[in-house]
Short mmCIF file of C-alpha atoms in Angstrom, two decimals:
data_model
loop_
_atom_site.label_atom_id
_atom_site.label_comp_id
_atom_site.label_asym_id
_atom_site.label_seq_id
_atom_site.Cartn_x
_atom_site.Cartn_y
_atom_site.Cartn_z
CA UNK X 173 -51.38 66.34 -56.23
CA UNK X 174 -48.23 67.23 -57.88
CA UNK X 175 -44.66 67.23 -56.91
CA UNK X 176 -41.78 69.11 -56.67
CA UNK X 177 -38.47 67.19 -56.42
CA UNK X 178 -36.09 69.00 -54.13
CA UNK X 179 -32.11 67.81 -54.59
CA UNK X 180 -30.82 67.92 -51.36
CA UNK X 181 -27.12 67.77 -50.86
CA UNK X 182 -24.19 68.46 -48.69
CA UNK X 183 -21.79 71.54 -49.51
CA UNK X 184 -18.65 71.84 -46.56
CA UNK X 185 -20.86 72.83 -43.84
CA UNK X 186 -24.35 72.80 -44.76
CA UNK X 187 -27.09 71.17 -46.11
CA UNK X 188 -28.15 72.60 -49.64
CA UNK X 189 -31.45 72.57 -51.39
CA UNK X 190 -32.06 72.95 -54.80
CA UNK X 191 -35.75 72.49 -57.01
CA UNK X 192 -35.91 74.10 -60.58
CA UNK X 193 -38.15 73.87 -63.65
CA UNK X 194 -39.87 75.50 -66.64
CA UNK X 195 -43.01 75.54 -64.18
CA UNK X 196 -41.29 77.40 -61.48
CA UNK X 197 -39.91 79.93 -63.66
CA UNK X 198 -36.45 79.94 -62.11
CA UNK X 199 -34.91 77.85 -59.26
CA UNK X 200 -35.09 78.02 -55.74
CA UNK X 201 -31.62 77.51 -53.91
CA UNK X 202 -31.47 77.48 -49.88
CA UNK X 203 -28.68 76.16 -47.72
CA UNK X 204 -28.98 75.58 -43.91
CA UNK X 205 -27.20 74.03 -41.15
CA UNK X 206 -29.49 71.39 -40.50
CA UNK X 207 -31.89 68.91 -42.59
CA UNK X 208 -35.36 69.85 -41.18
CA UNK X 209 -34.49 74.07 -40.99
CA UNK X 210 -33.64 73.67 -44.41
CA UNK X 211 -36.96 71.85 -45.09
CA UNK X 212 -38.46 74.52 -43.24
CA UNK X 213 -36.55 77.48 -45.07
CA UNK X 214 -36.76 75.84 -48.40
CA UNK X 215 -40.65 75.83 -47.87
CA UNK X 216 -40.70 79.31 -47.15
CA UNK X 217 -38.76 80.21 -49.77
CA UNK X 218 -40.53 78.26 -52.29
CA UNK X 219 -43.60 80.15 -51.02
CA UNK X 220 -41.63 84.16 -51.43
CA UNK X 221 -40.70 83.18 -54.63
CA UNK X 222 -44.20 81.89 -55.86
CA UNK X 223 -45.66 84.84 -54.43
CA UNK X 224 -43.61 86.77 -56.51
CA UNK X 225 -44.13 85.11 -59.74
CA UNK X 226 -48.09 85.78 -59.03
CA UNK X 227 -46.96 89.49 -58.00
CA UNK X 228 -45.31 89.95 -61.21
CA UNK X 229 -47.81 87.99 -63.61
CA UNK X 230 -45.88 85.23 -64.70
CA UNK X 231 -47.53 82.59 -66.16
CA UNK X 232 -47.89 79.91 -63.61
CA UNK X 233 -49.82 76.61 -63.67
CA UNK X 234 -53.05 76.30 -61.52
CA UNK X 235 -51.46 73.86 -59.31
CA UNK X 236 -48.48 75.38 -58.26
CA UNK X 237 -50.52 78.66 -58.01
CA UNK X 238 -52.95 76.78 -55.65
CA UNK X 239 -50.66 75.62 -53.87
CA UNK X 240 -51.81 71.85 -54.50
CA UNK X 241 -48.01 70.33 -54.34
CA UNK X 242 -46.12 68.28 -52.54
CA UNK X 243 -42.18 68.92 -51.79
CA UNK X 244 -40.14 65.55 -52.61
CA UNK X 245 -37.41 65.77 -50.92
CA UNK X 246 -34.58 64.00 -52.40
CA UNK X 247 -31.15 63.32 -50.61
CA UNK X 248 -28.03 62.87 -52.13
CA UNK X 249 -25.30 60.68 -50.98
CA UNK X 250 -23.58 62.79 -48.89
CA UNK X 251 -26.56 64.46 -47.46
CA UNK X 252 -27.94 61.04 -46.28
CA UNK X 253 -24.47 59.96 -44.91
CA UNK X 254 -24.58 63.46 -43.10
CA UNK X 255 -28.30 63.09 -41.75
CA UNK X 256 -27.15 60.27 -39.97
CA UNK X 257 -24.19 61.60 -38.14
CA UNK X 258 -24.78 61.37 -34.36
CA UNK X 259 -27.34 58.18 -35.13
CA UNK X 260 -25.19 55.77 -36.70
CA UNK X 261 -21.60 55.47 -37.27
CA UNK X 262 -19.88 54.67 -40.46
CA UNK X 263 -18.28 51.90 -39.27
CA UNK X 264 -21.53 50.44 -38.53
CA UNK X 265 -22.46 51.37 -41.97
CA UNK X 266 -19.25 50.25 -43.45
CA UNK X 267 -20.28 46.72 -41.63
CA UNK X 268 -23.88 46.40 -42.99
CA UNK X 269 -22.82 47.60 -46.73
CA UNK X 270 -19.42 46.10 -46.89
CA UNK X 271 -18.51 49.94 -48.05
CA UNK X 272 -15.19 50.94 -46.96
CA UNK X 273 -15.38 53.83 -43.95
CA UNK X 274 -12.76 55.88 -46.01
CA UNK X 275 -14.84 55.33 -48.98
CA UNK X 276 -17.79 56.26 -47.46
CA UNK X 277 -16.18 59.09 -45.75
CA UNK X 278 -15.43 60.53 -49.57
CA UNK X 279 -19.01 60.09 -50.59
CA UNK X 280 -20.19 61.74 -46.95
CA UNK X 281 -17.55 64.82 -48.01
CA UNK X 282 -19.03 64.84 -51.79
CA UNK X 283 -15.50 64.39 -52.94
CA UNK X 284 -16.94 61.21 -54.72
CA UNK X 285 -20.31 60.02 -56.11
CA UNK X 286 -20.97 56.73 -55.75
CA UNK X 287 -22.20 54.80 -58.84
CA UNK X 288 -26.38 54.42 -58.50
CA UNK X 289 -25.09 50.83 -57.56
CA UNK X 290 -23.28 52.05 -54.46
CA UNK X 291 -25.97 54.02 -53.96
CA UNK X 292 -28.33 51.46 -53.82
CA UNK X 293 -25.82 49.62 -51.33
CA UNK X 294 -25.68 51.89 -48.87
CA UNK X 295 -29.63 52.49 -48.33
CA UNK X 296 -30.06 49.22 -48.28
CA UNK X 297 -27.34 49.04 -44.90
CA UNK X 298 -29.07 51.27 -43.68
CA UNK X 299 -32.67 49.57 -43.74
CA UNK X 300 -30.91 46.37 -42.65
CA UNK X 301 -29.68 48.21 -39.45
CA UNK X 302 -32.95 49.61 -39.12
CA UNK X 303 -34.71 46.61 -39.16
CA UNK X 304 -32.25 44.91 -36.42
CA UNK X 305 -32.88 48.00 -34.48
CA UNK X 306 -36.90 47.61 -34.95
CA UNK X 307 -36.60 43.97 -33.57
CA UNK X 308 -34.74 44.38 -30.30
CA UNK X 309 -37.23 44.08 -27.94
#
């Protein structure tokens, strides 16, 4: 089955969704206020726009017209940091990844990228804290 990556990110006050590609002749954009209605919405809208591809006989490939994909959804920084608002706090996060909160608070606000390194720092927190979470019996 193939995939579709999906960029997810975070723009002021919503979550933002973004997939595009020779083989979906265009993009597909969708914004929502939270992470699974845009999953939902970005779905749907995947599915108008496909439908109107077929409508207008654009050339397709079998497996997207078939519907045999998968949607990858792929958070950005500040879209993860977001997600987790409400579940943990950054200064928990800030603990596990040795991140500053004010740092992470630009990376949360997409006022910064991290570097792929910080990147990689800050999912890794967060899998530590979910594995001390997993273990409390």
């Amino acid at each position: 089955m193939e995939k579709i990556n999906v960029s997810i990110g975070w723009s002021g006050n919503n979550y933002s969704a973004c997939a595009a590609g020779d083989e979906l002749n265009g993009a597909v954009l969708v914004t929502h206020k939270t992470l699974e209605g845009l999953k939902k919405n970005f779905a749907e809208s995947l599915q108008f726009h496909l439908e109107g591809c077929i409508a207008d006989n654009d050339k397709m490939p079998e497996w997207l017209v078939k519907g045999e994909y998968e949607l990858n959804f792929i958070l950005q920084t500040s879209a993860l940091l977001h997600s987790l608002d409400g579940v943990l706090t950054r200064s928990a996060i800030s603990r596990a990844t040795g991140i500053n909160e004010r740092q992470l608070g630009h990376y949360a606000s997409g006022y910064r990228n991290p570097r792929p390194q910080q990147r990689t720092k800050i999912i890794s927190g967060i899998h530590e804290i979910s594995k001390e979470l997993a273990s409390v019996m």
